[in-house]
PDB file of C-alpha atoms in Angstrom:
ATOM      1  CA  MET A   1      34.684  52.260 -20.336  1.00  0.00           C
ATOM      2  CA  THR A   2      34.905  52.620 -16.553  1.00  0.00           C
ATOM      3  CA  LEU A   3      37.616  50.446 -15.036  1.00  0.00           C
ATOM      4  CA  ARG A   4      35.967  48.540 -12.171  1.00  0.00           C
ATOM      5  CA  ALA A   5      38.704  48.396  -9.575  1.00  0.00           C
ATOM      6  CA  TYR A   6      36.470  46.479  -7.134  1.00  0.00           C
ATOM      7  CA  TYR A   7      36.711  43.457  -9.440  1.00  0.00           C
ATOM      8  CA  THR A   8      40.246  42.813  -8.223  1.00  0.00           C
ATOM      9  CA  SER A   9      40.760  45.146  -5.238  1.00  0.00           C
ATOM     10  CA  ASP A  10      39.254  45.232  -1.746  1.00  0.00           C
ATOM     11  CA  GLU A  11      40.516  48.759  -1.136  1.00  0.00           C
ATOM     12  CA  LEU A  12      37.898  51.344  -0.164  1.00  0.00           C
ATOM     13  CA  THR A  13      39.777  54.519  -1.165  1.00  0.00           C
ATOM     14  CA  LEU A  14      41.276  55.484  -4.497  1.00  0.00           C
ATOM     15  CA  ARG A  15      42.597  58.480  -6.380  1.00  0.00           C
ATOM     16  CA  THR A  16      41.118  58.570  -9.867  1.00  0.00           C
ATOM     17  CA  ASP A  17      39.961  61.064 -12.517  1.00  0.00           C
ATOM     18  CA  VAL A  18      36.493  62.536 -12.988  1.00  0.00           C
ATOM     19  CA  LEU A  19      35.845  62.257 -16.737  1.00  0.00           C
ATOM     20  CA  SER A  20      32.413  63.904 -16.845  1.00  0.00           C
ATOM     21  CA  CYS A  21      29.860  65.550 -14.562  1.00  0.00           C
ATOM     22  CA  THR A  22      26.521  65.973 -16.298  1.00  0.00           C
ATOM     23  CA  PRO A  23      23.481  67.771 -14.814  1.00  0.00           C
ATOM     24  CA  THR A  24      20.143  65.914 -14.984  1.00  0.00           C
ATOM     25  CA  ASP A  25      16.567  67.144 -15.220  1.00  0.00           C
ATOM     26  CA  ASP A  26      15.949  66.440 -11.523  1.00  0.00           C
ATOM     27  CA  GLY A  27      18.774  68.712 -10.366  1.00  0.00           C
ATOM     28  CA  LYS A  28      21.325  65.973  -9.715  1.00  0.00           C
ATOM     29  CA  PHE A  29      24.617  65.210 -11.450  1.00  0.00           C
ATOM     30  CA  GLN A  30      25.806  62.071 -13.184  1.00  0.00           C
ATOM     31  CA  VAL A  31      29.526  61.513 -12.699  1.00  0.00           C
ATOM     32  CA  VAL A  32      31.709  59.150 -14.715  1.00  0.00           C
ATOM     33  CA  LEU A  33      35.119  58.185 -13.339  1.00  0.00           C
ATOM     34  CA  GLU A  34      38.103  56.717 -15.137  1.00  0.00           C
ATOM     35  CA  GLU A  35      38.287  54.040 -12.422  1.00  0.00           C
ATOM     36  CA  THR A  36      35.831  53.265  -9.641  1.00  0.00           C
ATOM     37  CA  LEU A  37      35.550  51.275  -6.435  1.00  0.00           C
ATOM     38  CA  PHE A  38      31.773  51.768  -6.300  1.00  0.00           C
ATOM     39  CA  HIS A  39      29.701  48.684  -7.078  1.00  0.00           C
ATOM     40  CA  PRO A  40      26.564  49.732  -9.024  1.00  0.00           C
ATOM     41  CA  GLN A  41      23.160  48.333  -8.175  1.00  0.00           C
ATOM     42  CA  GLY A  42      22.632  45.125 -10.104  1.00  0.00           C
ATOM     43  CA  GLY A  43      23.409  41.433 -10.090  1.00  0.00           C
ATOM     44  CA  GLY A  44      21.256  40.976  -6.996  1.00  0.00           C
ATOM     45  CA  GLN A  45      23.286  43.484  -4.957  1.00  0.00           C
ATOM     46  CA  LEU A  46      22.573  47.053  -3.854  1.00  0.00           C
ATOM     47  CA  ALA A  47      24.964  49.861  -4.774  1.00  0.00           C
ATOM     48  CA  ASP A  48      27.865  50.968  -2.630  1.00  0.00           C
ATOM     49  CA  GLN A  49      27.698  54.283  -0.800  1.00  0.00           C
ATOM     50  CA  GLY A  50      30.434  56.816  -0.093  1.00  0.00           C
ATOM     51  CA  VAL A  51      31.892  60.072  -1.407  1.00  0.00           C
ATOM     52  CA  ILE A  52      33.588  61.494  -4.482  1.00  0.00           C
ATOM     53  CA  ALA A  53      35.747  64.537  -3.734  1.00  0.00           C
ATOM     54  CA  GLY A  54      33.902  64.807  -0.433  1.00  0.00           C
ATOM     55  CA  ILE A  55      30.444  64.855  -2.084  1.00  0.00           C
ATOM     56  CA  PRO A  56      28.078  62.033  -1.002  1.00  0.00           C
ATOM     57  CA  VAL A  57      27.175  59.500  -3.674  1.00  0.00           C
ATOM     58  CA  LYS A  58      23.373  59.082  -3.779  1.00  0.00           C
ATOM     59  CA  GLY A  59      23.211  56.218  -6.248  1.00  0.00           C
ATOM     60  CA  VAL A  60      25.334  54.087  -8.565  1.00  0.00           C
ATOM     61  CA  SER A  61      24.110  52.418 -11.743  1.00  0.00           C
ATOM     62  CA  GLN A  62      25.581  51.037 -14.924  1.00  0.00           C
ATOM     63  CA  ASN A  63      24.982  52.038 -18.526  1.00  0.00           C
ATOM     64  CA  GLU A  64      26.617  49.529 -20.838  1.00  0.00           C
ATOM     65  CA  ASN A  65      30.349  49.788 -20.014  1.00  0.00           C
ATOM     66  CA  GLN A  66      30.110  52.913 -17.865  1.00  0.00           C
ATOM     67  CA  VAL A  67      29.415  53.173 -14.147  1.00  0.00           C
ATOM     68  CA  ILE A  68      27.230  56.192 -13.366  1.00  0.00           C
ATOM     69  CA  HIS A  69      27.582  57.861  -9.952  1.00  0.00           C
ATOM     70  CA  VAL A  70      24.689  60.139  -8.940  1.00  0.00           C
ATOM     71  CA  LEU A  71      25.531  63.177  -6.792  1.00  0.00           C
ATOM     72  CA  GLU A  72      23.461  66.131  -5.597  1.00  0.00           C
ATOM     73  CA  HIS A  73      26.322  68.570  -6.216  1.00  0.00           C
ATOM     74  CA  PRO A  74      28.816  68.872  -9.070  1.00  0.00           C
ATOM     75  CA  VAL A  75      32.467  67.877  -8.821  1.00  0.00           C
ATOM     76  CA  PRO A  76      35.264  69.347 -10.987  1.00  0.00           C
ATOM     77  CA  LEU A  77      36.805  67.321 -13.774  1.00  0.00           C
ATOM     78  CA  GLY A  78      40.228  65.880 -13.145  1.00  0.00           C
ATOM     79  CA  PRO A  79      41.850  64.116 -10.171  1.00  0.00           C
ATOM     80  CA  ALA A  80      39.613  63.245  -7.223  1.00  0.00           C
ATOM     81  CA  GLU A  81      39.697  61.074  -4.124  1.00  0.00           C
ATOM     82  CA  ILE A  82      36.881  58.571  -3.785  1.00  0.00           C
ATOM     83  CA  ALA A  83      35.923  56.564  -0.698  1.00  0.00           C
ATOM     84  CA  VAL A  84      33.412  53.751  -0.240  1.00  0.00           C
ATOM     85  CA  SER A  85      31.464  53.427   3.034  1.00  0.00           C
ATOM     86  CA  PRO A  86      33.096  50.500   4.878  1.00  0.00           C
ATOM     87  CA  ASP A  87      29.956  49.554   6.821  1.00  0.00           C
ATOM     88  CA  VAL A  88      27.742  49.393   3.741  1.00  0.00           C
ATOM     89  CA  ARG A  89      30.356  47.521   1.704  1.00  0.00           C
ATOM     90  CA  SER A  90      30.868  45.012   4.512  1.00  0.00           C
ATOM     91  CA  LEU A  91      27.153  44.285   4.856  1.00  0.00           C
ATOM     92  CA  HIS A  92      26.592  43.845   1.124  1.00  0.00           C
ATOM     93  CA  ALA A  93      29.720  41.699   0.717  1.00  0.00           C
ATOM     94  CA  ARG A  94      28.765  39.459   3.645  1.00  0.00           C
ATOM     95  CA  LEU A  95      25.205  38.962   2.371  1.00  0.00           C
ATOM     96  CA  HIS A  96      26.342  38.265  -1.185  1.00  0.00           C
ATOM     97  CA  SER A  97      29.063  35.881  -0.047  1.00  0.00           C
ATOM     98  CA  ALA A  98      26.590  33.965   2.128  1.00  0.00           C
ATOM     99  CA  GLY A  99      24.432  33.515  -0.964  1.00  0.00           C
ATOM    100  CA  HIS A 100      27.404  32.034  -2.826  1.00  0.00           C
ATOM    101  CA  LEU A 101      28.038  29.559  -0.023  1.00  0.00           C
ATOM    102  CA  ILE A 102      24.403  28.416  -0.115  1.00  0.00           C
ATOM    103  CA  SER A 103      24.467  28.140  -3.907  1.00  0.00           C
ATOM    104  CA  GLY A 104      27.751  26.231  -3.852  1.00  0.00           C
ATOM    105  CA  VAL A 105      26.592  23.754  -1.241  1.00  0.00           C
ATOM    106  CA  GLY A 106      23.363  23.245  -3.168  1.00  0.00           C
ATOM    107  CA  GLN A 107      25.290  22.637  -6.374  1.00  0.00           C
ATOM    108  CA  LEU A 108      27.434  19.985  -4.715  1.00  0.00           C
ATOM    109  CA  LEU A 109      24.176  18.232  -3.801  1.00  0.00           C
ATOM    110  CA  GLY A 110      22.975  18.251  -7.397  1.00  0.00           C
ATOM    111  CA  TRP A 111      20.990  21.505  -7.580  1.00  0.00           C
ATOM    112  CA  GLN A 112      21.681  24.162 -10.209  1.00  0.00           C
ATOM    113  CA  PRO A 113      21.919  27.775  -8.947  1.00  0.00           C
ATOM    114  CA  VAL A 114      19.864  30.068 -11.203  1.00  0.00           C
ATOM    115  CA  LYS A 115      19.239  33.307  -9.307  1.00  0.00           C
ATOM    116  CA  GLY A 116      20.346  35.340  -6.311  1.00  0.00           C
ATOM    117  CA  HIS A 117      18.923  38.361  -4.495  1.00  0.00           C
ATOM    118  CA  HIS A 118      21.137  39.692  -1.711  1.00  0.00           C
ATOM    119  CA  TRP A 119      19.395  42.823  -0.406  1.00  0.00           C
ATOM    120  CA  PRO A 120      19.318  43.285   3.389  1.00  0.00           C
ATOM    121  CA  GLY A 121      16.173  41.789   4.897  1.00  0.00           C
ATOM    122  CA  GLU A 122      15.114  39.934   1.739  1.00  0.00           C
ATOM    123  CA  CYS A 123      17.995  37.623   0.808  1.00  0.00           C
ATOM    124  CA  ARG A 124      17.319  34.493  -1.186  1.00  0.00           C
ATOM    125  CA  VAL A 125      18.898  32.194  -3.741  1.00  0.00           C
ATOM    126  CA  VAL A 126      17.041  29.978  -6.177  1.00  0.00           C
ATOM    127  CA  LEU A 127      18.204  26.471  -7.043  1.00  0.00           C
ATOM    128  CA  GLU A 128      16.741  24.398  -9.873  1.00  0.00           C
ATOM    129  CA  ARG A 129      16.095  20.702  -9.447  1.00  0.00           C
ATOM    130  CA  GLN A 130      18.182  18.347 -11.609  1.00  0.00           C
ATOM    131  CA  PRO A 131      17.830  14.577 -12.143  1.00  0.00           C
ATOM    132  CA  GLN A 132      20.638  14.020  -9.622  1.00  0.00           C
ATOM    133  CA  SER A 133      19.342  16.485  -7.018  1.00  0.00           C
ATOM    134  CA  GLU A 134      19.471  15.245  -3.441  1.00  0.00           C
ATOM    135  CA  ALA A 135      16.896  16.105  -0.778  1.00  0.00           C
ATOM    136  CA  LEU A 136      17.670  19.380   1.008  1.00  0.00           C
ATOM    137  CA  THR A 137      16.508  20.770   4.329  1.00  0.00           C
ATOM    138  CA  ALA A 138      17.018  24.201   5.864  1.00  0.00           C
ATOM    139  CA  GLU A 139      18.925  22.636   8.745  1.00  0.00           C
ATOM    140  CA  GLN A 140      21.228  20.716   6.417  1.00  0.00           C
ATOM    141  CA  LEU A 141      22.045  23.786   4.336  1.00  0.00           C
ATOM    142  CA  GLU A 142      22.584  25.979   7.375  1.00  0.00           C
ATOM    143  CA  HIS A 143      24.902  23.463   9.011  1.00  0.00           C
ATOM    144  CA  ALA A 144      27.016  23.001   5.858  1.00  0.00           C
ATOM    145  CA  VAL A 145      27.315  26.729   5.211  1.00  0.00           C
ATOM    146  CA  ASN A 146      28.243  27.562   8.801  1.00  0.00           C
ATOM    147  CA  GLN A 147      30.859  24.814   8.769  1.00  0.00           C
ATOM    148  CA  LEU A 148      32.533  26.559   5.819  1.00  0.00           C
ATOM    149  CA  ILE A 149      32.342  29.834   7.740  1.00  0.00           C
ATOM    150  CA  ASN A 150      33.831  28.251  10.855  1.00  0.00           C
ATOM    151  CA  ASP A 151      36.629  26.851   8.674  1.00  0.00           C
ATOM    152  CA  ASP A 152      37.153  30.378   7.244  1.00  0.00           C
ATOM    153  CA  VAL A 153      37.582  29.042   3.716  1.00  0.00           C
ATOM    154  CA  PRO A 154      39.235  31.560   1.362  1.00  0.00           C
ATOM    155  CA  ARG A 155      37.691  33.431  -1.534  1.00  0.00           C
ATOM    156  CA  HIS A 156      38.986  32.777  -5.050  1.00  0.00           C
ATOM    157  CA  LEU A 157      38.644  35.278  -7.907  1.00  0.00           C
ATOM    158  CA  LEU A 158      39.389  34.283 -11.488  1.00  0.00           C
ATOM    159  CA  ASP A 159      39.003  35.859 -14.912  1.00  0.00           C
ATOM    160  CA  GLN A 160      37.926  33.146 -17.301  1.00  0.00           C
ATOM    161  CA  ASN A 161      37.856  34.417 -20.881  1.00  0.00           C
ATOM    162  CA  GLY A 162      36.700  37.843 -19.754  1.00  0.00           C
ATOM    163  CA  LEU A 163      34.158  36.482 -17.260  1.00  0.00           C
ATOM    164  CA  ARG A 164      34.850  37.198 -13.583  1.00  0.00           C
ATOM    165  CA  THR A 165      34.171  34.134 -11.451  1.00  0.00           C
ATOM    166  CA  VAL A 166      34.037  33.719  -7.677  1.00  0.00           C
ATOM    167  CA  SER A 167      34.181  30.765  -5.309  1.00  0.00           C
ATOM    168  CA  PHE A 168      34.940  29.943  -1.681  1.00  0.00           C
ATOM    169  CA  GLY A 169      37.145  27.044  -0.660  1.00  0.00           C
ATOM    170  CA  THR A 170      36.545  24.134  -3.000  1.00  0.00           C
ATOM    171  CA  LEU A 171      32.982  25.121  -3.936  1.00  0.00           C
ATOM    172  CA  PRO A 172      32.166  25.496  -7.649  1.00  0.00           C
ATOM    173  CA  MET A 173      33.074  28.752  -9.381  1.00  0.00           C
ATOM    174  CA  HIS A 174      30.181  31.073 -10.272  1.00  0.00           C
ATOM    175  CA  GLY A 175      30.200  34.020 -12.662  1.00  0.00           C
ATOM    176  CA  CYS A 176      29.646  37.181 -10.588  1.00  0.00           C
ATOM    177  CA  GLY A 177      30.409  40.904 -10.690  1.00  0.00           C
ATOM    178  CA  GLY A 178      29.615  41.579  -7.024  1.00  0.00           C
ATOM    179  CA  THR A 179      31.703  42.276  -3.951  1.00  0.00           C
ATOM    180  CA  HIS A 180      32.646  39.565  -1.485  1.00  0.00           C
ATOM    181  CA  VAL A 181      34.516  38.991   1.750  1.00  0.00           C
ATOM    182  CA  VAL A 182      38.126  37.839   1.554  1.00  0.00           C
ATOM    183  CA  SER A 183      37.356  34.657   3.487  1.00  0.00           C
ATOM    184  CA  ALA A 184      34.154  33.065   4.731  1.00  0.00           C
ATOM    185  CA  GLY A 185      34.819  33.733   8.410  1.00  0.00           C
ATOM    186  CA  GLU A 186      34.059  37.421   7.825  1.00  0.00           C
ATOM    187  CA  ILE A 187      30.428  36.589   7.020  1.00  0.00           C
ATOM    188  CA  GLY A 188      29.469  35.535  10.525  1.00  0.00           C
ATOM    189  CA  PRO A 189      26.731  33.005  11.272  1.00  0.00           C
ATOM    190  CA  VAL A 190      24.166  32.375   8.554  1.00  0.00           C
ATOM    191  CA  LYS A 191      20.548  31.513   9.291  1.00  0.00           C
ATOM    192  CA  VAL A 192      18.474  29.696   6.659  1.00  0.00           C
ATOM    193  CA  LEU A 193      15.029  31.101   7.374  1.00  0.00           C
ATOM    194  CA  LYS A 194      13.008  28.837   5.104  1.00  0.00           C
ATOM    195  CA  ILE A 195      13.153  26.834   1.907  1.00  0.00           C
ATOM    196  CA  LYS A 196      10.278  26.341  -0.504  1.00  0.00           C
ATOM    197  CA  GLU A 197      10.113  24.331  -3.714  1.00  0.00           C
ATOM    198  CA  LYS A 198       7.687  25.224  -6.504  1.00  0.00           C
ATOM    199  CA  LYS A 199       7.728  23.874 -10.047  1.00  0.00           C
ATOM    200  CA  GLY A 200      11.209  22.439  -9.631  1.00  0.00           C
ATOM    201  CA  GLN A 201      12.749  25.610  -8.209  1.00  0.00           C
ATOM    202  CA  LEU A 202      13.897  25.748  -4.604  1.00  0.00           C
ATOM    203  CA  SER A 203      13.916  29.215  -3.001  1.00  0.00           C
ATOM    204  CA  VAL A 204      16.257  29.473  -0.031  1.00  0.00           C
ATOM    205  CA  HIS A 205      15.633  32.522   2.177  1.00  0.00           C
ATOM    206  CA  TYR A 206      18.463  33.472   4.499  1.00  0.00           C
ATOM    207  CA  ASP A 207      20.011  36.157   6.684  1.00  0.00           C
ATOM    208  CA  ILE A 208      23.232  36.794   8.570  1.00  0.00           C
ATOM    209  CA  GLY A 209      23.992  37.774  12.158  1.00  0.00           C
ATOM    210  CA  ASN A 210      25.098  41.264  13.138  1.00  0.00           C
TER     211      ASN A 210
END
């Protein structure tokens, strides 16, 4: 099982061990580390980028309890330095965290978060109408989220019976394996582009400033 250091650490460099480096049919190599800082693609978030032993990582995925790092060149087994791209990590963490703020605000107004997609240029969260759901507008959501960002509310990480949960400030906790900013002020201004309700599900499309 790959130890996912990014669950509890915001560090971008780490010395770990390469456990295996397996060639694939397309000429690439699948690398398994004892411990990784690389977030694999999944959970609505794109994979981290960076290097292992100086070799660029071309993709990161998960296979059950292992994180698979795809490289174009082999790396030797044993100790290796790994480094995650700070710019890519920052963008993904900011987008994902903005989605959590929107979901949390929506939940406080009676909507149930059911889905999130946090890829650059196509971010959205989906909220499901409940009997107690209050009316929501794009302007209302945007104002509430940016107020939390202006207040720089802190991130909270908890392990609840083996489930990693994330929240900001006093918003509800949500189960999540993604990466997030340390406090909401790092996100920058959020723009709610549009909201659309269909069959009881409200899709909130959003983006963040540079």
